[in-house]
Tab-separated table of C-alpha atoms in Angstrom:
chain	number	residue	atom	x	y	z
D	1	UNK	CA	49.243	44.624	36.304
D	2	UNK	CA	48.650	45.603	32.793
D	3	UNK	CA	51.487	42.509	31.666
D	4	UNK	CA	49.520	39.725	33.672
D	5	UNK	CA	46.030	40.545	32.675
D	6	UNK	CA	46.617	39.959	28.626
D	7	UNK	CA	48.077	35.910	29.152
D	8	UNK	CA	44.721	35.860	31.280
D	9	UNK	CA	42.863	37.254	28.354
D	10	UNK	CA	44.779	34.508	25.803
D	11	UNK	CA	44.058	32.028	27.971
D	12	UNK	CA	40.127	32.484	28.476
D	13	UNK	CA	40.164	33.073	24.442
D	14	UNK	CA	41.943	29.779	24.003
D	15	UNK	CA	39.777	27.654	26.687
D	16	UNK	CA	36.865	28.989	24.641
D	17	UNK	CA	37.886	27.981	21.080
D	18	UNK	CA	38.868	24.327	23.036
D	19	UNK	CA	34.802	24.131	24.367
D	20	UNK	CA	33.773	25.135	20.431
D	21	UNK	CA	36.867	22.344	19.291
D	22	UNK	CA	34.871	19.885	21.656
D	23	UNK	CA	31.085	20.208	20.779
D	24	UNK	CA	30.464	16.783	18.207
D	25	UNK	CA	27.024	17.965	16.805
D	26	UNK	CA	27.329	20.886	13.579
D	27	UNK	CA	26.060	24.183	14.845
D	28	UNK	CA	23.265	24.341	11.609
D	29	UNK	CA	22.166	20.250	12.700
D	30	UNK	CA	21.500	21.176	15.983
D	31	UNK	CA	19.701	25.132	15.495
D	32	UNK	CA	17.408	22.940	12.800
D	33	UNK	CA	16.642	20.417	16.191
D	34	UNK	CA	16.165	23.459	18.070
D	35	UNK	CA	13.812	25.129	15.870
D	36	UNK	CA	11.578	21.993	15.295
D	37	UNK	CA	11.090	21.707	19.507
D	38	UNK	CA	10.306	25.584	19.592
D	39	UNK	CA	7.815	24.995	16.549
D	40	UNK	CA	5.748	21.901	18.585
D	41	UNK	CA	2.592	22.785	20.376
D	42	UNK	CA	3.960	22.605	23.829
D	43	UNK	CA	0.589	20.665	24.972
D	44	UNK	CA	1.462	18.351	22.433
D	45	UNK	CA	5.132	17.784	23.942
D	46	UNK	CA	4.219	14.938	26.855
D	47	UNK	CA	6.360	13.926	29.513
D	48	UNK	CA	8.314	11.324	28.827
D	49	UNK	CA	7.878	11.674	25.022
D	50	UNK	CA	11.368	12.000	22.732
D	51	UNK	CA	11.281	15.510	22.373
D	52	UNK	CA	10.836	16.506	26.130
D	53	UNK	CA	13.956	14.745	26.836
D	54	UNK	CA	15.736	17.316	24.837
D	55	UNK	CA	18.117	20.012	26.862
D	56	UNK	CA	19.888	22.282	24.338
D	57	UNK	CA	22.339	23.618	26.868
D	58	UNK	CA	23.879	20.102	26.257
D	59	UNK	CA	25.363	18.858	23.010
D	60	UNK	CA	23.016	16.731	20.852
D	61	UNK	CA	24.875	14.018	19.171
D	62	UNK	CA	27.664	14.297	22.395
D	63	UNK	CA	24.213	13.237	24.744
D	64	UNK	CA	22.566	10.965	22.436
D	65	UNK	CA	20.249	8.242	24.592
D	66	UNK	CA	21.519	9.493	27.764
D	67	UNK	CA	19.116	11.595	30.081
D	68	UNK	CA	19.144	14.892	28.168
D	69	UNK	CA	18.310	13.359	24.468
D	70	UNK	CA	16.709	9.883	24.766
D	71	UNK	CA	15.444	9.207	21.094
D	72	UNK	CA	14.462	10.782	18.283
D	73	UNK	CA	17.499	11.059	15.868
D	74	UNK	CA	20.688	9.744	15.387
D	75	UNK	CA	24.245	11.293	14.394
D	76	UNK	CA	27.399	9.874	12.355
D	77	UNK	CA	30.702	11.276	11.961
D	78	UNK	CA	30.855	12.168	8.717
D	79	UNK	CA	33.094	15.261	8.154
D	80	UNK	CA	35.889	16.874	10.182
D	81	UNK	CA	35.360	14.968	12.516
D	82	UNK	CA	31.922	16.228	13.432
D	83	UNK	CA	28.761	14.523	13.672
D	84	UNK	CA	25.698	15.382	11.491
D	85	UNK	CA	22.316	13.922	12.074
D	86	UNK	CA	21.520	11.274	9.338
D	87	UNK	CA	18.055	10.414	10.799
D	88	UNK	CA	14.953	11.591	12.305
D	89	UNK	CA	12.126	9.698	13.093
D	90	UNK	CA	10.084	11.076	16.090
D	91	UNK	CA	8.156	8.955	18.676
D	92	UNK	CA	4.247	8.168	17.869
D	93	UNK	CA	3.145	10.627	21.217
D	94	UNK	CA	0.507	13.413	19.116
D	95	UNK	CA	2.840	15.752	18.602
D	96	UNK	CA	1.442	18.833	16.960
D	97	UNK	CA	2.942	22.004	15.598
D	98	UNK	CA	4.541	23.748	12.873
D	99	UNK	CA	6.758	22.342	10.204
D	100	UNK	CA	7.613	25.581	8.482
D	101	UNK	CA	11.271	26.611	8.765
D	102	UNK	CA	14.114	25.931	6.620
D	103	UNK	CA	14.976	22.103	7.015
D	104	UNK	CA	18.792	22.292	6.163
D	105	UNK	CA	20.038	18.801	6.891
D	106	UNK	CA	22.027	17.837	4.379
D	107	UNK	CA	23.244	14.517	5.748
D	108	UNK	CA	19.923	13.572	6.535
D	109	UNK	CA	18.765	9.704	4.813
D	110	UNK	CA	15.545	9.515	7.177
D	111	UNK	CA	12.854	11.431	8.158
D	112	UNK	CA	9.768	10.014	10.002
D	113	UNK	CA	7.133	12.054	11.492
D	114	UNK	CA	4.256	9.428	10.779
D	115	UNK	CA	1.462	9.002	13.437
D	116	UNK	CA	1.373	12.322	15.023
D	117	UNK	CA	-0.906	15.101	14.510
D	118	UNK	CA	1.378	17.512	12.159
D	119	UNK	CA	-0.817	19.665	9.999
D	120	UNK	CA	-1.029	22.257	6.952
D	121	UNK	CA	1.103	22.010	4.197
D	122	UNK	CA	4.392	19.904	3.286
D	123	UNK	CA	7.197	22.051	3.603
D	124	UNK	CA	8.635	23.156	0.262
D	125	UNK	CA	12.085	23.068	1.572
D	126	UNK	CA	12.105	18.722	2.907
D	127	UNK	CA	14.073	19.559	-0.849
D	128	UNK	CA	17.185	20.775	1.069
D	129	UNK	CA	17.102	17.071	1.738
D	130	UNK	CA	19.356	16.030	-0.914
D	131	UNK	CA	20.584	12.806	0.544
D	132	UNK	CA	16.968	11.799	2.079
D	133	UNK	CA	16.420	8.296	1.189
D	134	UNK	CA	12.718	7.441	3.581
D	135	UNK	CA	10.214	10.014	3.843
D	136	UNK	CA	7.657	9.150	6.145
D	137	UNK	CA	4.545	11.265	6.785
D	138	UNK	CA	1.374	8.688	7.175
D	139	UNK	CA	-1.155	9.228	9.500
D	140	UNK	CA	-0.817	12.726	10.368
D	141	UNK	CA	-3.028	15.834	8.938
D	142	UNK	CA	-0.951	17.438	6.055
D	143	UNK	CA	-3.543	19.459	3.499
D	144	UNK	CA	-2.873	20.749	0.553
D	145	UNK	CA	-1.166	19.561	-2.788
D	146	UNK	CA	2.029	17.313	-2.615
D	147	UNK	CA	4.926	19.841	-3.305
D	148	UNK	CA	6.790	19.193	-6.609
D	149	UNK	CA	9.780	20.348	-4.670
D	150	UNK	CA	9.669	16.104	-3.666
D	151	UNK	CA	10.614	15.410	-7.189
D	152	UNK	CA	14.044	16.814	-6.462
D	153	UNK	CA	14.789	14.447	-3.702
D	154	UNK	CA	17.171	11.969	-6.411
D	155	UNK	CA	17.880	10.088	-3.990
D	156	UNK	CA	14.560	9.108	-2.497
D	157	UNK	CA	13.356	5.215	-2.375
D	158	UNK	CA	10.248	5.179	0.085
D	159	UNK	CA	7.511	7.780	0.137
D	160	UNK	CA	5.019	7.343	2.332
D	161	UNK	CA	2.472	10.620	2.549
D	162	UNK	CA	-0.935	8.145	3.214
D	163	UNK	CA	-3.577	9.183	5.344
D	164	UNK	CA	-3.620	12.319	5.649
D	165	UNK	CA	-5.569	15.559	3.922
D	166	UNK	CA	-3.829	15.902	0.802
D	167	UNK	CA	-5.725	16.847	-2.696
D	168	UNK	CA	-4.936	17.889	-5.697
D	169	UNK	CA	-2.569	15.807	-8.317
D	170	UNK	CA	0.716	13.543	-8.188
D	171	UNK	CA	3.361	16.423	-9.104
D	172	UNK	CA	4.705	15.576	-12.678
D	173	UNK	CA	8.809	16.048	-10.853
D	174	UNK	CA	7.847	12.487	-9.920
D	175	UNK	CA	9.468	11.316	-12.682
D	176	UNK	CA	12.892	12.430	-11.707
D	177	UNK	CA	12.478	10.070	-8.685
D	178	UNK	CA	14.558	6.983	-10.671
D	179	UNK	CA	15.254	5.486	-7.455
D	180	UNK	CA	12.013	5.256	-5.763
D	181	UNK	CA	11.122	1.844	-4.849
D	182	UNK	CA	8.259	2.473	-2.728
D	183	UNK	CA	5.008	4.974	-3.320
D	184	UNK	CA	2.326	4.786	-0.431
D	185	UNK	CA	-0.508	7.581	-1.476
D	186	UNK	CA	-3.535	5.914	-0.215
D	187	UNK	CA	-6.205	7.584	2.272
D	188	UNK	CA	-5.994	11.170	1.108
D	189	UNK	CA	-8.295	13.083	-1.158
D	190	UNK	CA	-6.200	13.344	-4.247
D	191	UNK	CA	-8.738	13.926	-7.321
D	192	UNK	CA	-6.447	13.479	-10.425
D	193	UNK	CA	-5.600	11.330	-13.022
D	194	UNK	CA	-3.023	8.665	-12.752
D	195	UNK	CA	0.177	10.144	-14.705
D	196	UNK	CA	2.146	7.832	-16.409
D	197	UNK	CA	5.114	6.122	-13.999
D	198	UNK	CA	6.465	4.201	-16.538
D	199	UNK	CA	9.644	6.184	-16.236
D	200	UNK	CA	10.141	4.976	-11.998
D	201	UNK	CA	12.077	2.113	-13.361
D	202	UNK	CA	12.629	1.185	-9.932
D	203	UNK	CA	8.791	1.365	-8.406
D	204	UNK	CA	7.759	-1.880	-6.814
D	205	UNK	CA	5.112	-1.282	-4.345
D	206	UNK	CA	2.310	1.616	-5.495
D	207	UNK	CA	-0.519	2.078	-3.133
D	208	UNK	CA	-3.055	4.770	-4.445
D	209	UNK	CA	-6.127	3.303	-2.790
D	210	UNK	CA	-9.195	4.866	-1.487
D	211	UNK	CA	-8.859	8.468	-3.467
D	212	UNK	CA	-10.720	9.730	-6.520
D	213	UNK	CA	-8.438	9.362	-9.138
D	214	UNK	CA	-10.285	9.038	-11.839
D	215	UNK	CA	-9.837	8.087	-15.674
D	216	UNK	CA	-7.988	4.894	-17.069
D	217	UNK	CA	-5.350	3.328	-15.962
D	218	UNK	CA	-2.366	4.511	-17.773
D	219	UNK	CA	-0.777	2.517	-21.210
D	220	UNK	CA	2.554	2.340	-19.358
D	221	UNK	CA	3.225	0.944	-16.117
D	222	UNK	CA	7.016	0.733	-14.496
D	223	UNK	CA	8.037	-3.130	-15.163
D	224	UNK	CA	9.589	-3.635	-11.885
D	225	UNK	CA	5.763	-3.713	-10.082
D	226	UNK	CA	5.609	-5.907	-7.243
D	227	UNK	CA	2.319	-4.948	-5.928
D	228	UNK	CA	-0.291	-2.485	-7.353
D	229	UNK	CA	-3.275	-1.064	-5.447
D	230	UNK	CA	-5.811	1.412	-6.305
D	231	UNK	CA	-8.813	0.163	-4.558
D	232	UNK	CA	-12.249	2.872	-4.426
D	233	UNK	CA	-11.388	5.009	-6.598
D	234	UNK	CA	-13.136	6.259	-9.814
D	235	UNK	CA	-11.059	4.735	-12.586
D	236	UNK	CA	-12.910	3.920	-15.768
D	237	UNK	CA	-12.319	2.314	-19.343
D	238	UNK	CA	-11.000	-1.121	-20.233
D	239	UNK	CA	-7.671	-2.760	-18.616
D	240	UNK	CA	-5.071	-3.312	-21.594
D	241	UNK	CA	-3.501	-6.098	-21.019
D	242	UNK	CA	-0.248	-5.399	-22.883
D	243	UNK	CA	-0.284	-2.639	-19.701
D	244	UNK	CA	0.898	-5.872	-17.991
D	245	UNK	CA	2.322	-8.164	-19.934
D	246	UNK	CA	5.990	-6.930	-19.136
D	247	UNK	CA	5.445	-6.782	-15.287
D	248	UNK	CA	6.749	-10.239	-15.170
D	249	UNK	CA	7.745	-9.436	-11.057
D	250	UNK	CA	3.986	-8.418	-10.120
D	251	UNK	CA	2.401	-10.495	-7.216
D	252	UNK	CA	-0.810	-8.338	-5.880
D	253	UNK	CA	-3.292	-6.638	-8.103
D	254	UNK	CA	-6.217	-4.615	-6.596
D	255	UNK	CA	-8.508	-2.500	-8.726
D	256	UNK	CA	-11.761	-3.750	-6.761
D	257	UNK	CA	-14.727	-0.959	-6.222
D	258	UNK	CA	-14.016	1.215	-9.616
D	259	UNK	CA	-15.502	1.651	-12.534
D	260	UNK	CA	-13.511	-0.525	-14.708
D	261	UNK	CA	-15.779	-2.230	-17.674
D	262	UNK	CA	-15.475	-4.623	-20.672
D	263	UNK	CA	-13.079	-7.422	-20.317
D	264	UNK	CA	-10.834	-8.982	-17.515
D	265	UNK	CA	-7.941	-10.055	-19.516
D	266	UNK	CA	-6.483	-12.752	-19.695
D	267	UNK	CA	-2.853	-12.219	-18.464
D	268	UNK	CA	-3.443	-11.990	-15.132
D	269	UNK	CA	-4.455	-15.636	-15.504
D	270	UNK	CA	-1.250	-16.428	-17.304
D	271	UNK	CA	1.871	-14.432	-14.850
D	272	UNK	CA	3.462	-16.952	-13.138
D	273	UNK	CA	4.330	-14.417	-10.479
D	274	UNK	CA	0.832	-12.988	-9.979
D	275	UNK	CA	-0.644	-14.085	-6.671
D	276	UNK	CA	-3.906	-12.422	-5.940
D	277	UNK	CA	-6.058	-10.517	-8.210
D	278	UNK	CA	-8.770	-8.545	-6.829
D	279	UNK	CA	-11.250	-6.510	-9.726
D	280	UNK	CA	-14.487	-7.012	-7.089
D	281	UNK	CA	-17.317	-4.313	-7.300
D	282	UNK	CA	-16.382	-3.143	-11.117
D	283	UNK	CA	-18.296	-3.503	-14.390
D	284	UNK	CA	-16.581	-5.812	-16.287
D	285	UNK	CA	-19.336	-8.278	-18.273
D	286	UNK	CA	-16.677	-11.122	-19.654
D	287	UNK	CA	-13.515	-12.866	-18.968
D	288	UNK	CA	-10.879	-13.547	-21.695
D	289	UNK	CA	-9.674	-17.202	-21.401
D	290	UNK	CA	-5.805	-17.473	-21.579
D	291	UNK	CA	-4.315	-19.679	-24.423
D	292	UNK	CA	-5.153	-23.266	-23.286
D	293	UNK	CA	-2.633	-24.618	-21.084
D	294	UNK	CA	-0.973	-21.800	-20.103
D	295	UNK	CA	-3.431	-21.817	-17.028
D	296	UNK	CA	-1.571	-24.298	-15.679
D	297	UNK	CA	1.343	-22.270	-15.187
D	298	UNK	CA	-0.599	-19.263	-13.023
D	299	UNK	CA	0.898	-18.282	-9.639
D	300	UNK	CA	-2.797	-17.230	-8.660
D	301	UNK	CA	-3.731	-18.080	-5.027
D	302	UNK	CA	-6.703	-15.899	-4.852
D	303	UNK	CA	-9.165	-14.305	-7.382
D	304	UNK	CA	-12.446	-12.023	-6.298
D	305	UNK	CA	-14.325	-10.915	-9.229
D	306	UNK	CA	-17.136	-10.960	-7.514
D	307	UNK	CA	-20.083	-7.840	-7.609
D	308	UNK	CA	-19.100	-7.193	-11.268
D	309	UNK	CA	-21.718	-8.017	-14.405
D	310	UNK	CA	-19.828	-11.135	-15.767
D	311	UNK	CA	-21.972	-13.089	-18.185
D	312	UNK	CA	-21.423	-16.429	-19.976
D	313	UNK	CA	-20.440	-19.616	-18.042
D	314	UNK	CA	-18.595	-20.250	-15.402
D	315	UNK	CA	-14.814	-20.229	-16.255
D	316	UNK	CA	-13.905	-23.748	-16.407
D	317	UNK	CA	-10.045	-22.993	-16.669
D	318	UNK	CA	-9.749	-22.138	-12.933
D	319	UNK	CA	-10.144	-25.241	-11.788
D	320	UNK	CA	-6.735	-26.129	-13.616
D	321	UNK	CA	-4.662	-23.458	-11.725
D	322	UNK	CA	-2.553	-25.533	-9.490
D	323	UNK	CA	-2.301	-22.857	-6.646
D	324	UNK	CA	-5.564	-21.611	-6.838
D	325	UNK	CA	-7.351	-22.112	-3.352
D	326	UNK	CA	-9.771	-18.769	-2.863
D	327	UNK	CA	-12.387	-17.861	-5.416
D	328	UNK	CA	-14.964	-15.550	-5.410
D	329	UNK	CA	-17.619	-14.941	-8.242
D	330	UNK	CA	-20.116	-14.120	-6.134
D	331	UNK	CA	-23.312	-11.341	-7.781
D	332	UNK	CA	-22.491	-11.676	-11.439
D	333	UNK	CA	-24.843	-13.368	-14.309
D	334	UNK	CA	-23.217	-15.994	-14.853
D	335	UNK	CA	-25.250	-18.711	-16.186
D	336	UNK	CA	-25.624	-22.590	-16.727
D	337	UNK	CA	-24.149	-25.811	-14.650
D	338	UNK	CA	-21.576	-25.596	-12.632
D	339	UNK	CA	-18.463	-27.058	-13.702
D	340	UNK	CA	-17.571	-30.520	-12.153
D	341	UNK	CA	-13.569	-29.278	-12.100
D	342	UNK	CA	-14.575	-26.716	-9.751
D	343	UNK	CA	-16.187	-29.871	-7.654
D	344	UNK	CA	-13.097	-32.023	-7.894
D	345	UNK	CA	-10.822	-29.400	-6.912
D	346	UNK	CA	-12.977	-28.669	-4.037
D	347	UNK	CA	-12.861	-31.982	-2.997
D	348	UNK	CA	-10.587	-34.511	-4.866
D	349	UNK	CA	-7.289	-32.330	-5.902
D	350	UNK	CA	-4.908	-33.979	-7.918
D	351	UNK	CA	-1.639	-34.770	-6.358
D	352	UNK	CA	0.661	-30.960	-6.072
D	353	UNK	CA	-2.752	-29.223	-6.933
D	354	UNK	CA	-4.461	-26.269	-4.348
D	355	UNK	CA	-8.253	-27.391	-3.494
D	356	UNK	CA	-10.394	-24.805	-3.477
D	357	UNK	CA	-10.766	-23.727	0.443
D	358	UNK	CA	-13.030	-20.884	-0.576
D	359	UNK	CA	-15.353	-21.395	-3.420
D	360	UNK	CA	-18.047	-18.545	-3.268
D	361	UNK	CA	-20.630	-18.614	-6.415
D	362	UNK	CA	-23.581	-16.958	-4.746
D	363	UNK	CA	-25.794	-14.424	-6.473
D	364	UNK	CA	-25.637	-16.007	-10.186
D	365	UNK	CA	-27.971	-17.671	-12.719
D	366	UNK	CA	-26.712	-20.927	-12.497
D	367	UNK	CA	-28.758	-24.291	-12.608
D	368	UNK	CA	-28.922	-27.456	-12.715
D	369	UNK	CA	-27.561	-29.959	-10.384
D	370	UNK	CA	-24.720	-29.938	-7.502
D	371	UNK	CA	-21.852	-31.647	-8.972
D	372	UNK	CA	-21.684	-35.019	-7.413
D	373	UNK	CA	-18.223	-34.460	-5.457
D	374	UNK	CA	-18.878	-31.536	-3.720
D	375	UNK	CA	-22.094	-33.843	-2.345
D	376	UNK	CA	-18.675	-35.593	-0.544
D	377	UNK	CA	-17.610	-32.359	0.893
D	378	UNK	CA	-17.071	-32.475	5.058
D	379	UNK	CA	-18.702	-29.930	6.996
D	380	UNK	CA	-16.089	-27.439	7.644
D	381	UNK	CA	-13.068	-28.122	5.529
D	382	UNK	CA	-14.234	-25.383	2.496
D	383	UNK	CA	-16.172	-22.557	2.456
D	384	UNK	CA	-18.125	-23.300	0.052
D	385	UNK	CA	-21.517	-20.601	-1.129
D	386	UNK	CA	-24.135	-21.903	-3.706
D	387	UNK	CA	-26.771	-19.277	-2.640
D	388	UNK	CA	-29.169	-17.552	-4.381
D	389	UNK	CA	-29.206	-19.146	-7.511
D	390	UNK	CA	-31.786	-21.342	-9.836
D	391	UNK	CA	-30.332	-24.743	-8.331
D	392	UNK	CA	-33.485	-27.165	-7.768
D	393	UNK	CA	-32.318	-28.709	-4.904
D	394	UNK	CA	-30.121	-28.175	-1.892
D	395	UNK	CA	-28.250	-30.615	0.093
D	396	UNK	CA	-29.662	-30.465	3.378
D	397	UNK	CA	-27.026	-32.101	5.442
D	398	UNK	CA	-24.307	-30.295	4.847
D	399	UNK	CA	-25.100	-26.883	3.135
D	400	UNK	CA	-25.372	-23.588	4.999
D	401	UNK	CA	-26.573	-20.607	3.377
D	402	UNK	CA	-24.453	-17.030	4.057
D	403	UNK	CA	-24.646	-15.917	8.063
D	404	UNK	CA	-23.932	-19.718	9.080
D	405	UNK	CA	-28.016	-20.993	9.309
D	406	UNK	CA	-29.086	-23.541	8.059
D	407	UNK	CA	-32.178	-22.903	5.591
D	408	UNK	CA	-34.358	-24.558	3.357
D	409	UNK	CA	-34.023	-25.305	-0.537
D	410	UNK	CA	-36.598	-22.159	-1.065
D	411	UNK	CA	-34.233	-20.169	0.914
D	412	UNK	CA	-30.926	-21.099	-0.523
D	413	UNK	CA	-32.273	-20.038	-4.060
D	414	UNK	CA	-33.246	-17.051	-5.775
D	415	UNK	CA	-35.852	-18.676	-8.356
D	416	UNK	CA	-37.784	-21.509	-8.640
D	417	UNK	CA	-36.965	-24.048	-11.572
D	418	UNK	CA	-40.488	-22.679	-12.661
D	419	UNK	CA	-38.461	-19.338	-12.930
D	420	UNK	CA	-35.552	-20.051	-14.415
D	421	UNK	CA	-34.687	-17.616	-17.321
């Protein structure tokens, strides 16, 4: 009896070593899986969502979009012929939960946990992600600081931590992060100063809007900027323009509703590559004119500089940009005529040349006269705003005040010609 019961023995011992030999997901992949279901709210885990789906008695990557593991992840063969997950991006359905367990995935490139309700801090070990490539945590409700533990992640090229809770500074390990192409920030509470990125060589796309970072803008800026927003915040001082001089790939500038002063300069009308610039709701008080005729080699397509304290007259060399079709210097103090360019473009562009489809000087000091071509302009083909000004006259048949009414010569402008300073 004794003889027959050992080969029995072998053979269970050998079946199970064949039922390890055929499970394709690694055992520390899947217990990492299996901890972040346990740590969900189970509220927060709806029927139907991508984590419900998963049944643990079954293999992972073996089950992938079948009944038992619909979405959520995906696994490649990578080693030994087992599979690893490489990416993680859960399903927008408010899941909620903890975060805080030892992420060791070391073949993962994505993780995406954006639009759920995930809160508290960033887990100091996402930097046992050592091949993560996308980080995605927007729109959740992380608090905190960042963790410089990010700054490890070499081989990270999006970052995307906006809207959430977060305070505190940028960690200064962001400058290990050569291969970052992509920084989203914006939305969060972060009260520091902007440290100096000239050393993401690779940076295109920096979003740090609607923060309070305060202080100036820093003297270095990576060159490879494609677009650059730090909209309402509380930077101050001048803008240097040999900041930007090098950032011959930059397309979208917006520093509006700051507290930016002195002069606009006058690179950003010079870039050929620079698209829209929006400074609106600042405090600069002049413009610096770019070398004449190098205006006529801007890429600008829109420029709001409006709600600033701009003084002196109206800036003439717009009306040579040849792409320039949105303008906006609405509530300055500017003063004297307006420019008949800025009527002609409106109106009469030269052959290859942008008219102007939004021309918006409300708010100013200026005087004098319409120019005569925008007295040609067809109702509806620019928007066109003249109000509140010292103009002495108004033409009645085709100008409408802001809101879209109609209104009389004493309503279109702010002072009298009795008035005018």
């Amino acid at each position: 009896m004794g003889t027959l019961c050992f080969p029995l023995f072998a053979t269970m011992a050998i079946w199970g070593l064949l039922l390890g030999a055929e499970s394709k997901t690694h055992v520390g992949d899947a217990e990492v899986l299996k901890e972040l279901k346990q740590g969900l709210e189970p509220g927060s885990v709806k029927p139907g969502s991508c984590v419900s789906s998963w049944d643990f008695t079954l293999d992972p990557c073996d089950n992938l979009f079948g009944d038992k593991f619909t979405c959520g992840f995906r696994c490649d063969v990578v080693v030994s012929g087992l599979s690893r997950v490489t990416e993680l991006a859960l399903d927008q359905a408010g899941y909620s939960g903890s975060l805080s367990f030892t992420w060791n995935l070391p073949y993962l490139q994505t993780l995406d946990l954006s639009n759920n309700y995930f809160s508290g801090q960033i887990p100091y070990s996402f930097s046992n992600l050592t091949r993560l490539s996308r980080l995605s945590l927007s729109s959740n409700s992380f608090s905190g600081e960042i963790p410089s533990s990010l700054g490890t992640l070499s081989n990270l090229q999006e970052l995307y931590l906006d809207n959430n809770n977060l305070r505190g500074t940028i960690p200064q390990s962001f400058d290990n992060l050569a291969n970052l192409k992509r920084l989203e920030l914006q939305s969060n509470k972060l009260n520091t100063r902007l440290p100096n990125l000239g050393s993401l060589r690779n940076l295109k796309f920096l979003y740090l809007s609607d923060n309070s970072v305060t202080g100036t803008l820093p003297a270095s800026l990576p060159v490879s900027l494609v677009q650059i927003s730090l909209r309402n915040n509380n930077l101050s001082g001048v803008l240097v323009g040999e900041s930007f001089k090098s950032l011959t790939r930059l397309q979208v500038v917006d520093f509006s509703s700051n507290q930016l002063s002195s002069a606009v300069p006058s690179v950003f009308f010079q870039l050929p590559s620079l698209q829209q610039l929006t400074l609106s709701f600042n405090e600069f008080t002049n413009l610096e004119a770019p070398y004449k005729g190098t205006e006529s080699q801007s890429g600008l397509v829109a420029v709001d500089l409006s709600n600033n304290r701009l003084k002196g007259f109206l800036p003439s060399f717009m009306a040579v940009m040849p792409k320039l079709s949105s303008l906006s210097l609405e509530n300055n103090e500017f003063t004297g005529r307006i420019p008949t360019q800025f009527g002609v473009k409106t109106v009469f562009p030269e052959k290859g040349v942008s008219s102007f489809g939004r021309l918006l000087l409300g708010g100013n000091y200026l005087l004098g006269g319409i120019p005569r071509p925008l007295l040609a302009l067809k109702r509806d083909s620019a928007n066109v705003s003249l109000v509140d000004n010292c103009l002495y006259r108004c033409p009645h048949s085709f100008f409408f005040c802001q809101g879209g009414q109609q209104k009389s010569l004493a309503q279109c402008n702010r002072f009298s010609p009795a008035s005018t300073p």
